[in-house]
Each structure stands twice: as C-alpha cells, then as structure tokens.
Amino acid sequence: ERTGGSKQRLYLSPEEYDGVKIRRNMYEDALFKVEEERFEVDMAIDRNISALRFVEHIAEEATQLRENEEKDGQPIGRMVYKLKSRSLNSNHIGAIARLYGDSGDEVIQHLVRYPIVVLPIVLRRLREKDAEWRTSRTEMLKQWEIIRNANYEGSFDVQCYHYRKEVEKSFASEQLIEECKKSKKLAKHPLKQHRHPATDPFSPKFFSDDPSERAILFQTHIKLYGRNDMPHKDAYECVTRLVMNCVAKNNADREKVSRIWGEFIAPWFDLPAHWFHQEMRDRIRSDKSSCIVKYAPGQRVRTAFGDGHIISMIEGNPSSTLRYKVKLPYGAAYLRPSAIIHILPSTSKAQYARSGGFMEFVEHPEEKMDGRQSRTLDKSCHLLFGTEKTYIFMRLYYYLVTFFADAKEHLYAKALGLSNNGRKQEIYDTNYHHNPGLNSILKPGKSNVDNGTDLKGDFISKNQKQKTYAGYRGLVAALLDYICGDIDYKTYETSCRHLTKEKVSQLAALPKLVEKCAESLVKVAREDIILSLFDLSQLKHMDPLHLRAQSFGVTSEAIYRIQYQRSDNYISFMYLPIEIDLLTTPKLGLGSSGGVRNIDHIVGAEEDGNGMIVDDDDDEGEKMERDYFPPQAKRLKLK
C-alpha cells in the first residue's frame, strides 16, 4: 500500500506471515543441514538393506536352480532364466543402481537378463556397502554431535540478530551526522531520541550546554564517554590490520593512515610512541614521495627514542636520505623522518603548523579581542575543529574503544566471579587460538582436529592448526582471526557466545564497527586535512574563537567542534556551520549560578514585564509566540 511520496509500507496478511522463517538464524540452518544429512544417510542405508533382503531371497532361488541342474547332470547354462516382470520395485532398482554410479543402468539390465550370474555379485556388493555405510554413519554421528552442540544454544538466541542490527544501525554515518546536526531538537525532546535496549549503554548524551563554564560549551552538543586508559592498542591493531590488508588500495593511503595514528591519535590520547613506530617505519616510502611533513628547527617532537627538539634538517643527497639532528635528553641524534612520531606543543613564541608539506610559522593570537579579555580553555583540553569525515571517524573510533573497554571489564569481572566460586578461569591467555569445536564441546586436553569437521559441518584436514579462545584476549584474537579470514563470521559469533551470553549482540557487531572505522580512516587520510587542523590545535593558545578562525583558513568545512577534556572523561561533539557564531559566554549573560539558558530573546518584556522566552531556532517557539501573545508583543519583536 502506497502511503504517499516514494515511501511504501508492506502489510503482510496472516496467511503470508511465517514466524518460523522470520526467527530462523544461521544456527538453526546448521542444525537443519545436519538433520537433512542424517535423513539422507539413514534413507540410503534403509533402502540398501531393503534391496539386500529382497536380493537374498532371489539369490537363494537362483542358487537352488543351479544346484538342481548339477544334480540332474545337465550342463550349466543350458537353461536361461529371467527375472519376472516387476520383481524389483523402484526402491530396489535405485538402491542397486546407486552402488555402481554411472554404470547402474547397465548392471540392472544384466541383472534382468542373467540373474543366475549377476545376483551373487550384486548381493556381495550390497553387503559390502551396508557394512561401509554403517561404519561411516557411526563416524559422522560424532561430527553431527559436535555441530549440534555448537549450534544448539545459538538456535534459541532469536534476539541476537535483531539486536545486532540495531547496534550496527546506531553507528551508521547518516545516523551519526543526524545526531549531531539535530542535537538541539533531541536535547529539548528526549522522547524523539532513538532508543533501544541494545544501544542504550553507549548512546550519546545530548546537552543544551555544559554547567562547567571552563569547558566553554554554551551551545547544544553531544557527549560520549572516553578515557586514555581504554584498550586503544587493541583498537589500533584491529583497524590497522584491516586497513593495511584490505581497505587501503595503495601505499600512499597506507602511509597516510600510519601518520594519522602517530601524529593525531597518539597525542590526542597520550598513547605510547612505540606502539606506532614499527608500522610508521614499515609504511614509509622513499623520501621524495613520502607524505611526511618537513619539520622546522626549534620544534619540540616526540621520537622513538624520547622527547627532544629539532636542531637542524639535513637535506638528502644521492648517497644519503633526509635526516634531522635532534637534541635528546641524553645527547644529540641523527634521525630519519619515520623515527619522529609527532610534534609536541611549543613552549615558546615560535609556533608552527603544516602547510603544503612544510612547517610554517604561525603568529601568536593577540591577548585582547574587541577590547576585552578572550576566554580560553584549560591547557589539558584538546580542541579540534574538523570536517565531516573527521567527525565520523572520531565517533566510530570512540564507539570501538568503548566496546572494547566494556567487553574487557565484563569478561574480567566474569572471570574473577568464576574463580571466586572455586572454578578455574583464565583471564589472560597468551596462546589464545581458535578451535572450531570450541572448548565447551570438547573434553579437556583433547583437540577437535581428529573429528575432521568445523562448526558449519565442513570437513577439515587433520594437519590444520586448531585454536581456542578464552577471556578478553581470546575475544581480540577471534576478531583478528576473522579480519585475516582465518575464521568465518558464524564461528566468531559462536566464540563470543561462549565467552559471554549477556553481550553477544554487542560483541557480534564489532567486525562491522571495525570495518566502518577502517573505511572512515582511509577517507580521512585521502582528505589529507586532519593533520593540518590538529597542528593548529597543538599551538595551545586555547582560544576557541581564534582556533576556529585558523581552521576556517585551512578549510571552510571545519564545521564540527570536537573537544576532549581528560579530567571529565568525556568527549564533546558540536555542529557549528560557518554562519553560526561560537558562543564563549552563557546566553543572556546568565552564569552557572542560575537563570535561563539556551534562549535567543525574550518577547514582550520591554512593555509590561510579562515576557516569554522564545528560541529563534525552534519552530515550536515561533508557534507559541504566534498563538499566545497579543499583537502588541508581536510588534515589539518586529521592532
């Protein structure tokens, strides 16, 4: 039924509704496949034994006829015998023909024409196949039992698929952009926010302003929880593995991605430099084609060997490459560009930001603006005005580390709870590997290699190395194995279900989240703007207005304010198009001690004091003003 426009709504009649089909999942499909295989094997054995019993009876008659001929002294073969018409039914013919494959029809013809000769041969073949198939069924029963145990529990989890889809929908790019652009409307009307039990734990919080004036957040924004001690290394390993092996198409993209990790993510979260040094060194291209900026003398930098400042730059020649002479705490060193991880905020008046592949001098902002002291943020705060691609990547990356942190806390707490009950549970397993049969199916100390099957029922070779997953480290290992293609998605989800049953849908959405995060990171790298914007943030003059003006000098698309206050453990996102002013004071001049916030003007207050607060950006405010105010108040507004 068409409801208007291009939208269509589909109504299913009771006759068309199939509840079993709707709630079916891949675990039920695996069980159905096993059931079908067992049925086929059982039917083949039953038909074979039915044909065997019938042929035995006819073979006895043929043997008796041959013996009678010998007793009568007649030459063997003088009498010609044929089977009676319709002696064999279709099941018997099919069972005998199955024994000989493509030659089955020819065997049937000989059986009808020369039963005395062919019947003993067919009888012997039927007996051999009966013994062979019964032995094979006994072996396959063990494999089917493994598959049944591996999929039985998952077949009852009918909500996991729908909850996982809701989680994946929450970090879709369109959803993230809509949340930030409509944050004002969603903050005023919480009921319009998209809520679901699967996404509530990590949904963003909407605020019309921040009660802490030192944050200078006096416009609507969203907040996400984040800390420096979250599992950033695990997120880095998973995203980098996918980017380097799949998403990035050329070496230039790979090198730019490695520079973003080292020059943006590392200083933003104050992460150890040695995490990124090896990858940055491996991905660097020749000095002529490298995307690494040329640093200026006097800049403070963090290197793989410690913090220092650049003394001079030594240009390369045919016999040597570009190098930097860096003053380190324990002496001077000559370093290649790949050994410099990122720059550090300058402590002097000499400040630089990249432009066109070089570090250029940036003037320090004036201390007075419009005749009054400009408001600044705390030095420990990170402030960045980024593009839409930067905003999407930061949202996805925060979701990723939040998922990892939540899973880590949950699995560690679960492991400690099991150990307190007297049951052993490994928290850290350095030899975590994948086992298609899973630990809960196999007996302790035994491997599933000899069973020769995986969770899907596909046969595997006995020399294939099997792995087991345990605890949080096992979760990360399973995710890395899935990214590398060592396991399929069903095996990964089953592993998550055996790790914990409370957060299966959230853990099952991790592969999709890593994929979207990797794709977003490559888009940011190809945009090639984020490092220039972050260099301006590293100037640390902490003036939001001046930083925004500098960012617009780099690109007019720096319309997303991203602010991370380490002491609050929250990151804030704000949508600020170029036509909207950035507020550095509370609206109407009201402080945090009291008063009304987030309003644009008061209508009617000049005449009789009976004014009403109206929001210029809210359609409902205009409707209230039109419906409830007399014409005199409206004329005052027009004035």
GROMACS .gro file of C-alpha atoms in nm, residues 36-448:
model
  413
   36GLU     CA    1   1.894  -3.331   0.627
   37GLU     CA    2   2.228  -3.513   0.608
   38ARG     CA    3   2.123  -3.762   0.874
   39PHE     CA    4   1.795  -3.823   0.692
   40GLU     CA    5   1.972  -3.885   0.361
   41VAL     CA    6   2.221  -4.126   0.517
   42ASP     CA    7   1.951  -4.315   0.706
   43MET     CA    8   1.735  -4.341   0.395
   44ALA     CA    9   2.030  -4.468   0.189
   45ILE     CA   10   2.105  -4.739   0.448
   46ASP     CA   11   1.738  -4.837   0.479
   47ARG     CA   12   1.695  -4.867   0.102
   48ASN     CA   13   2.016  -5.064   0.075
   49ILE     CA   14   1.911  -5.311   0.346
   50SER     CA   15   1.565  -5.344   0.186
   51ALA     CA   16   1.724  -5.430  -0.150
   52LEU     CA   17   1.967  -5.664   0.027
   53ARG     CA   18   1.690  -5.864   0.187
   54PHE     CA   19   1.499  -5.893  -0.140
   55VAL     CA   20   1.806  -5.992  -0.342
   56GLU     CA   21   1.900  -6.252  -0.081
   57HIS     CA   22   1.568  -6.425  -0.136
   58ILE     CA   23   1.605  -6.424  -0.517
   59ALA     CA   24   1.971  -6.526  -0.491
   60GLU     CA   25   1.872  -6.831  -0.285
   61GLU     CA   26   1.629  -6.937  -0.557
   62ALA     CA   27   1.896  -6.889  -0.826
   63THR     CA   28   2.143  -7.095  -0.627
   64GLN     CA   29   1.883  -7.369  -0.580
   65LEU     CA   30   1.815  -7.379  -0.954
   66ARG     CA   31   2.184  -7.411  -1.031
   67GLU     CA   32   2.224  -7.696  -0.782
   68ASN     CA   33   1.925  -7.876  -0.932
   69GLU     CA   34   2.081  -7.856  -1.278
   70GLU     CA   35   2.402  -8.006  -1.146
   71LYS     CA   36   2.217  -8.289  -0.975
   72ASP     CA   37   2.027  -8.371  -1.294
   73GLY     CA   38   2.356  -8.386  -1.483
   74GLN     CA   39   2.260  -8.108  -1.720
   75PRO     CA   40   2.528  -7.869  -1.844
   76ILE     CA   41   2.534  -7.541  -1.655
   77GLY     CA   42   2.390  -7.257  -1.858
   78ARG     CA   43   2.173  -7.470  -2.078
   79MET     CA   44   1.864  -7.324  -1.915
   80VAL     CA   45   1.810  -6.947  -1.947
   81TYR     CA   46   1.642  -6.777  -1.652
   82LYS     CA   47   1.497  -6.427  -1.637
   83LEU     CA   48   1.350  -6.225  -1.357
   84LYS     CA   49   0.978  -6.193  -1.354
   85SER     CA   50   0.835  -5.864  -1.461
   86ARG     CA   51   0.805  -5.615  -1.173
   87SER     CA   52   1.009  -5.838  -0.942
   88LEU     CA   53   1.214  -5.530  -0.841
   89ASN     CA   54   1.036  -5.214  -0.736
   90SER     CA   55   1.171  -4.863  -0.784
   91ASN     CA   56   1.341  -4.852  -0.442
   92HIS     CA   57   1.529  -5.176  -0.513
   93ILE     CA   58   1.637  -5.061  -0.858
   94GLY     CA   59   1.753  -4.725  -0.720
   95ALA     CA   60   1.948  -4.890  -0.438
   96ILE     CA   61   2.129  -5.127  -0.676
   97ALA     CA   62   2.197  -4.855  -0.933
   98ARG     CA   63   2.344  -4.632  -0.658
   99LEU     CA   64   2.611  -4.898  -0.591
  100TYR     CA   65   2.761  -4.865  -0.938
  101GLY     CA   66   2.710  -4.495  -1.010
  102ASP     CA   67   2.705  -4.415  -1.382
  103SER     CA   68   2.709  -4.788  -1.470
  104GLY     CA   69   2.398  -4.859  -1.263
  105ASP     CA   70   2.160  -4.883  -1.559
  106GLU     CA   71   2.385  -5.135  -1.734
  107VAL     CA   72   2.405  -5.352  -1.421
  108ILE     CA   73   2.026  -5.352  -1.390
  109GLN     CA   74   1.989  -5.473  -1.750
  110HIS     CA   75   2.236  -5.759  -1.692
  111LEU     CA   76   2.057  -5.847  -1.370
  112VAL     CA   77   1.727  -5.885  -1.553
  113ARG     CA   78   1.876  -6.089  -1.839
  114TYR     CA   79   2.126  -6.307  -1.649
  115PRO     CA   80   2.008  -6.326  -1.287
  116ILE     CA   81   2.190  -6.655  -1.219
  117VAL     CA   82   2.530  -6.491  -1.281
  118VAL     CA   83   2.469  -6.131  -1.169
  119LEU     CA   84   2.268  -6.188  -0.850
  120PRO     CA   85   2.561  -6.325  -0.637
  121ILE     CA   86   2.782  -6.034  -0.743
  122VAL     CA   87   2.515  -5.774  -0.659
  123LEU     CA   88   2.441  -5.945  -0.327
  124ARG     CA   89   2.807  -5.932  -0.226
  125ARG     CA   90   2.823  -5.562  -0.324
  126LEU     CA   91   2.512  -5.481  -0.120
  127ARG     CA   92   2.660  -5.644   0.189
  128GLU     CA   93   2.988  -5.456   0.149
  129LYS     CA   94   2.810  -5.124   0.113
  130ASP     CA   95   2.585  -5.194   0.412
  131ALA     CA   96   2.886  -5.251   0.636
  132GLU     CA   97   3.072  -4.950   0.488
  133TRP     CA   98   2.782  -4.707   0.524
  134ARG     CA   99   2.703  -4.817   0.878
  135THR     CA  100   3.065  -4.754   0.976
  136SER     CA  101   3.057  -4.414   0.807
  137ARG     CA  102   2.736  -4.323   0.987
  138THR     CA  103   2.894  -4.409   1.320
  139GLU     CA  104   3.182  -4.170   1.245
  140MET     CA  105   2.951  -3.900   1.114
  141LEU     CA  106   2.735  -3.921   1.426
  142LYS     CA  107   3.031  -3.787   1.624
  143GLN     CA  108   3.069  -3.498   1.382
  144TRP     CA  109   2.698  -3.425   1.387
  145GLU     CA  110   2.704  -3.426   1.765
  146ILE     CA  111   2.978  -3.162   1.763
  147ILE     CA  112   2.782  -2.946   1.522
  148ARG     CA  113   2.464  -2.991   1.723
  149ASN     CA  114   2.632  -2.890   2.048
  150ALA     CA  115   2.797  -2.593   1.882
  151ASN     CA  116   2.474  -2.461   1.731
  152TYR     CA  117   2.210  -2.576   1.977
  153GLU     CA  118   2.244  -2.284   2.215
  154GLY     CA  119   2.267  -2.026   1.939
  155SER     CA  120   1.950  -2.152   1.775
  156PHE     CA  121   1.750  -2.026   2.075
  157ASP     CA  122   1.903  -1.676   2.064
  158VAL     CA  123   1.645  -1.527   1.830
  159GLN     CA  124   1.706  -1.169   1.953
  160CYS     CA  125   2.078  -1.157   1.879
  161TYR     CA  126   2.032  -1.091   1.508
  162HIS     CA  127   1.782  -0.808   1.558
  163TYR     CA  128   1.980  -0.653   1.845
  164ARG     CA  129   2.299  -0.669   1.640
  165LYS     CA  130   2.127  -0.492   1.352
  166GLU     CA  131   2.015  -0.217   1.591
  167VAL     CA  132   2.370  -0.179   1.718
  168GLU     CA  133   2.507  -0.161   1.364
  169LYS     CA  134   2.239   0.092   1.272
  170SER     CA  135   2.346   0.316   1.561
  171PHE     CA  136   2.690   0.380   1.409
  172ALA     CA  137   2.576   0.431   1.050
  173SER     CA  138   2.721   0.751   0.902
  174GLU     CA  139   2.378   0.904   0.836
  175GLN     CA  140   2.274   0.837   1.195
  176LEU     CA  141   2.589   0.995   1.338
  177ILE     CA  142   2.552   1.309   1.126
  178GLU     CA  143   2.184   1.343   1.210
  179GLU     CA  144   2.250   1.312   1.584
  180CYS     CA  145   2.498   1.600   1.578
  181LYS     CA  146   2.303   1.829   1.346
  182LYS     CA  147   1.975   1.776   1.532
  183SER     CA  148   2.128   1.775   1.880
  184LYS     CA  149   1.931   2.085   1.980
  185LYS     CA  150   1.598   1.929   1.891
  186LEU     CA  151   1.689   1.596   2.051
  187ALA     CA  152   1.812   1.766   2.368
  188LYS     CA  153   1.482   1.951   2.408
  189HIS     CA  154   1.269   1.650   2.319
  190PRO     CA  155   1.430   1.337   2.468
  191LEU     CA  156   1.138   1.121   2.356
  192LYS     CA  157   1.239   1.178   1.993
  193GLN     CA  158   1.578   1.022   2.055
  194HIS     CA  159   1.619   0.675   1.905
  195ARG     CA  160   1.632   0.433   2.197
  196HIS     CA  161   1.671   0.058   2.202
  197PRO     CA  162   1.777  -0.183   2.479
  198ALA     CA  163   2.076  -0.292   2.272
  199THR     CA  164   2.210   0.062   2.217
  200ASP     CA  165   2.121   0.236   2.546
  201PRO     CA  166   2.453   0.157   2.724
  202PHE     CA  167   2.662   0.352   2.471
  203SER     CA  168   2.414   0.601   2.326
  204PRO     CA  169   2.534   0.964   2.321
  205LYS     CA  170   2.404   1.213   2.575
  206PHE     CA  171   2.251   1.537   2.449
  207PHE     CA  172   2.314   1.864   2.632
  208SER     CA  173   2.194   2.216   2.563
  209ASP     CA  174   2.504   2.349   2.741
  210ASP     CA  175   2.773   2.247   2.988
  211PRO     CA  176   2.728   2.357   3.352
  212SER     CA  177   3.105   2.390   3.382
  213GLU     CA  178   3.192   2.729   3.234
  214ARG     CA  179   3.558   2.635   3.199
  215ALA     CA  180   3.458   2.400   2.914
  216ILE     CA  181   3.308   2.696   2.718
  217LEU     CA  182   3.029   2.476   2.584
  218PHE     CA  183   2.729   2.707   2.576
  219GLN     CA  184   2.559   2.556   2.271
  220THR     CA  185   2.388   2.225   2.216
  221HIS     CA  186   2.625   1.930   2.181
  222ILE     CA  187   2.653   1.558   2.240
  223LYS     CA  188   2.889   1.375   2.472
  224LEU     CA  189   3.048   1.033   2.471
  225TYR     CA  190   3.241   0.866   2.749
  226GLY     CA  191   3.612   0.818   2.683
  227ARG     CA  192   3.941   0.775   2.869
  228ASN     CA  193   4.307   0.748   2.783
  229ASP     CA  194   4.337   0.408   2.952
  230MET     CA  195   4.080   0.237   2.730
  231PRO     CA  196   4.201  -0.052   2.506
  232HIS     CA  197   4.338   0.176   2.233
  233LYS     CA  198   4.608  -0.070   2.137
  234ASP     CA  199   4.357  -0.343   2.058
  235ALA     CA  200   4.153  -0.099   1.851
  236TYR     CA  201   4.470   0.013   1.673
  237GLU     CA  202   4.573  -0.344   1.590
  238CYS     CA  203   4.231  -0.443   1.454
  239VAL     CA  204   4.175  -0.130   1.244
  240THR     CA  205   4.532  -0.126   1.113
  241ARG     CA  206   4.518  -0.493   1.019
  242LEU     CA  207   4.204  -0.433   0.813
  243VAL     CA  208   4.329  -0.110   0.658
  244MET     CA  209   4.668  -0.244   0.553
  245ASN     CA  210   4.537  -0.575   0.418
  246CYS     CA  211   4.210  -0.475   0.259
  247VAL     CA  212   4.072  -0.121   0.272
  248ALA     CA  213   4.377   0.084   0.165
  249LYS     CA  214   4.434   0.040  -0.207
  250ASN     CA  215   4.785   0.186  -0.246
  251ASN     CA  216   5.098   0.260  -0.046
  252ALA     CA  217   5.022   0.631  -0.026
  253ASP     CA  218   4.698   0.561   0.164
  254ARG     CA  219   4.876   0.320   0.396
  255GLU     CA  220   5.148   0.571   0.480
  256LYS     CA  221   4.896   0.850   0.542
  257VAL     CA  222   4.697   0.622   0.772
  258SER     CA  223   5.009   0.535   0.972
  259ARG     CA  224   5.089   0.907   1.006
  260ILE     CA  225   4.738   0.979   1.133
  261TRP     CA  226   4.780   0.714   1.402
  262GLY     CA  227   5.115   0.856   1.508
  263GLU     CA  228   5.058   1.231   1.465
  264PHE     CA  229   4.691   1.258   1.569
  265ILE     CA  230   4.558   0.961   1.768
  266ALA     CA  231   4.874   0.917   1.976
  267PRO     CA  232   4.896   1.277   2.108
  268TRP     CA  233   4.518   1.310   2.137
  269PHE     CA  234   4.503   1.021   2.385
  270ASP     CA  235   4.866   1.050   2.505
  271LEU     CA  236   4.946   0.697   2.385
  272PRO     CA  237   5.296   0.541   2.392
  273ALA     CA  238   5.502   0.622   2.085
  274HIS     CA  239   5.648   0.272   2.049
  275TRP     CA  240   5.304   0.135   1.954
  276PHE     CA  241   5.320   0.315   1.621
  277HIS     CA  242   5.691   0.336   1.543
  278GLN     CA  243   5.724  -0.003   1.372
  279GLU     CA  244   5.421   0.048   1.149
  280MET     CA  245   5.530   0.401   1.056
  281ARG     CA  246   5.878   0.278   0.967
  282ASP     CA  247   5.744  -0.010   0.758
  283ARG     CA  248   5.499   0.205   0.564
  284ILE     CA  249   5.727   0.497   0.481
  285ARG     CA  250   5.808   0.533   0.114
  286SER     CA  251   6.111   0.700  -0.042
  287ASP     CA  252   6.190   1.046   0.085
  288LYS     CA  253   6.090   1.208  -0.244
  289SER     CA  254   5.739   1.056  -0.246
  290SER     CA  255   5.680   1.041   0.130
  291CYS     CA  256   5.388   1.234   0.278
  292ILE     CA  257   5.580   1.319   0.598
  293VAL     CA  258   5.597   1.693   0.655
  294LYS     CA  259   5.935   1.867   0.676
  295TYR     CA  260   5.977   1.981   1.034
  296ALA     CA  261   6.121   2.320   1.125
  297PRO     CA  262   6.425   2.375   1.351
  298GLY     CA  263   6.324   2.450   1.707
  299GLN     CA  264   6.013   2.233   1.709
  300ARG     CA  265   5.958   2.001   2.004
  301VAL     CA  266   5.898   1.645   1.886
  302ARG     CA  267   5.839   1.302   2.030
  303THR     CA  268   6.059   1.038   1.872
  304ALA     CA  269   6.101   0.664   1.907
  305PHE     CA  270   6.398   0.741   2.135
  306GLY     CA  271   6.242   1.008   2.358
  307ASP     CA  272   6.131   1.371   2.352
  308GLY     CA  273   6.354   1.640   2.213
  309HIS     CA  274   6.371   1.940   1.983
  310ILE     CA  275   6.496   1.966   1.628
  311ILE     CA  276   6.831   2.140   1.587
  312SER     CA  277   6.858   2.128   1.209
  313MET     CA  278   6.743   1.945   0.898
  314ILE     CA  279   6.999   1.776   0.676
  315GLU     CA  280   6.883   1.751   0.316
  316GLY     CA  281   6.932   1.423   0.138
  317ASN     CA  282   7.171   1.356  -0.148
  318PRO     CA  283   7.236   1.060  -0.379
  319SER     CA  284   7.437   0.886  -0.105
  320SER     CA  285   7.213   0.961   0.197
  321THR     CA  286   6.850   1.036   0.281
  322LEU     CA  287   6.683   1.324   0.461
  323ARG     CA  288   6.774   1.336   0.830
  324TYR     CA  289   6.712   1.553   1.134
  325LYS     CA  290   6.957   1.646   1.404
  326VAL     CA  291   6.754   1.618   1.725
  327LYS     CA  292   6.857   1.719   2.075
  328LEU     CA  293   6.752   1.440   2.311
  329PRO     CA  294   6.781   1.435   2.692
  330TYR     CA  295   7.093   1.218   2.671
  331GLY     CA  296   7.258   1.377   2.368
  332ALA     CA  297   7.214   1.463   2.000
  333ALA     CA  298   7.097   1.210   1.742
  334TYR     CA  299   7.054   1.195   1.366
  335LEU     CA  300   6.710   1.054   1.293
  336ARG     CA  301   6.518   0.966   0.980
  337PRO     CA  302   6.167   1.118   0.940
  338SER     CA  303   6.000   0.787   1.027
  339ALA     CA  304   6.159   0.797   1.374
  340ILE     CA  305   5.968   1.118   1.459
  341ILE     CA  306   5.624   1.016   1.583
  342HIS     CA  307   5.457   1.354   1.634
  343ILE     CA  308   5.519   1.714   1.737
  344LEU     CA  309   5.469   1.844   2.089
  345PRO     CA  310   5.303   2.173   2.192
  346SER     CA  311   5.551   2.458   2.175
  347THR     CA  312   5.658   2.632   2.495
  348SER     CA  313   5.798   2.938   2.315
  349LYS     CA  314   5.663   3.211   2.090
  350ALA     CA  315   5.790   3.019   1.784
  351GLN     CA  316   5.491   2.814   1.672
  352TYR     CA  317   5.445   2.619   1.350
  353ALA     CA  318   5.170   2.445   1.156
  354ARG     CA  319   5.198   2.245   0.836
  355SER     CA  320   5.104   2.391   0.502
  356GLY     CA  321   5.194   2.245   0.166
  357GLY     CA  322   5.424   1.979   0.313
  358PHE     CA  323   5.629   2.226   0.524
  359MET     CA  324   5.601   2.365   0.872
  360GLU     CA  325   5.524   2.736   0.851
  361PHE     CA  326   5.546   2.996   1.125
  362VAL     CA  327   5.212   3.088   1.287
  363GLU     CA  328   5.163   3.419   1.466
  364HIS     CA  329   5.052   3.405   1.827
  365PRO     CA  330   4.698   3.540   1.880
  366GLU     CA  331   4.656   3.877   2.046
  367GLU     CA  332   4.564   3.867   2.410
  368LYS     CA  333   4.292   4.131   2.368
  369MET     CA  334   3.993   4.084   2.139
  370ASP     CA  335   3.732   4.359   2.094
  371GLY     CA  336   3.868   4.544   2.393
  372ARG     CA  337   3.815   4.260   2.642
  373GLN     CA  338   3.998   3.954   2.762
  374SER     CA  339   3.925   3.649   2.548
  375ARG     CA  340   3.813   3.333   2.724
  376THR     CA  341   4.044   3.035   2.693
  377LEU     CA  342   4.029   2.666   2.773
  378ASP     CA  343   4.249   2.472   3.007
  379LYS     CA  344   4.584   2.359   2.864
  380SER     CA  345   4.498   1.993   2.927
  381CYS     CA  346   4.196   2.017   2.697
  382HIS     CA  347   4.209   1.900   2.335
  383LEU     CA  348   4.007   2.112   2.094
  384LEU     CA  349   3.975   2.046   1.721
  385PHE     CA  350   3.755   2.189   1.451
  386GLY     CA  351   3.725   1.908   1.199
  387THR     CA  352   3.545   1.816   0.881
  388GLU     CA  353   3.254   1.577   0.848
  389LYS     CA  354   3.486   1.287   0.767
  390THR     CA  355   3.694   1.364   1.077
  391TYR     CA  356   3.380   1.377   1.292
  392ILE     CA  357   3.252   1.042   1.164
  393PHE     CA  358   3.588   0.876   1.221
  394MET     CA  359   3.615   1.009   1.577
  395ARG     CA  360   3.262   0.893   1.660
  396LEU     CA  361   3.330   0.546   1.520
  397TYR     CA  362   3.667   0.520   1.692
  398TYR     CA  363   3.515   0.618   2.027
  399TYR     CA  364   3.247   0.356   1.978
  400LEU     CA  365   3.516   0.097   1.905
  401VAL     CA  366   3.727   0.166   2.214
  402THR     CA  367   3.410   0.188   2.423
  403PHE     CA  368   3.301  -0.157   2.303
  404PHE     CA  369   3.645  -0.297   2.379
  405ALA     CA  370   3.653  -0.136   2.725
  406ASP     CA  371   3.305  -0.263   2.811
  407ALA     CA  372   3.388  -0.615   2.691
  408LYS     CA  373   3.718  -0.613   2.880
  409GLU     CA  374   3.557  -0.506   3.205
  410HIS     CA  375   3.272  -0.752   3.166
  411LEU     CA  376   3.488  -1.053   3.078
  412TYR     CA  377   3.742  -0.983   3.351
  413ALA     CA  378   3.466  -0.944   3.610
  414LYS     CA  379   3.308  -1.265   3.489
  415ALA     CA  380   3.638  -1.449   3.511
  416LEU     CA  381   3.701  -1.325   3.863
  417GLY     CA  382   3.349  -1.425   3.964
  418LEU     CA  383   3.403  -1.779   3.836
  419SER     CA  384   3.733  -1.810   4.019
  420ASN     CA  385   3.572  -1.694   4.344
  421ASN     CA  386   3.327  -1.983   4.314
  422GLY     CA  387   3.612  -2.230   4.300
  423ARG     CA  388   3.608  -2.278   3.924
  424LYS     CA  389   3.924  -2.208   3.730
  425GLN     CA  390   3.907  -1.948   3.459
  426GLU     CA  391   4.200  -1.797   3.271
  427ILE     CA  392   4.194  -1.419   3.248
  428TYR     CA  393   4.500  -1.384   3.029
  429ASP     CA  394   4.582  -1.649   2.773
  430THR     CA  395   4.891  -1.567   2.572
  431ASN     CA  396   4.839  -1.871   2.349
  432TYR     CA  397   4.482  -1.791   2.258
  433HIS     CA  398   4.382  -1.969   1.938
  434HIS     CA  399   4.071  -2.069   1.750
  435ASN     CA  400   3.902  -2.405   1.786
  436PRO     CA  401   3.608  -2.472   1.555
  437GLY     CA  402   3.463  -2.720   1.803
  438LEU     CA  403   3.505  -2.480   2.095
  439ASN     CA  404   3.618  -2.570   2.444
  440SER     CA  405   3.274  -2.633   2.582
  441ILE     CA  406   3.217  -2.913   2.331
  442LEU     CA  407   3.544  -3.100   2.365
  443LYS     CA  408   3.674  -3.281   2.665
  444PRO     CA  409   3.967  -3.117   2.848
  445GLY     CA  410   4.302  -3.186   2.692
  446LYS     CA  411   4.159  -3.306   2.361
  447SER     CA  412   4.158  -3.137   2.025
  448ASN     CA  413   3.891  -3.124   1.760
   0.00000   0.00000   0.00000
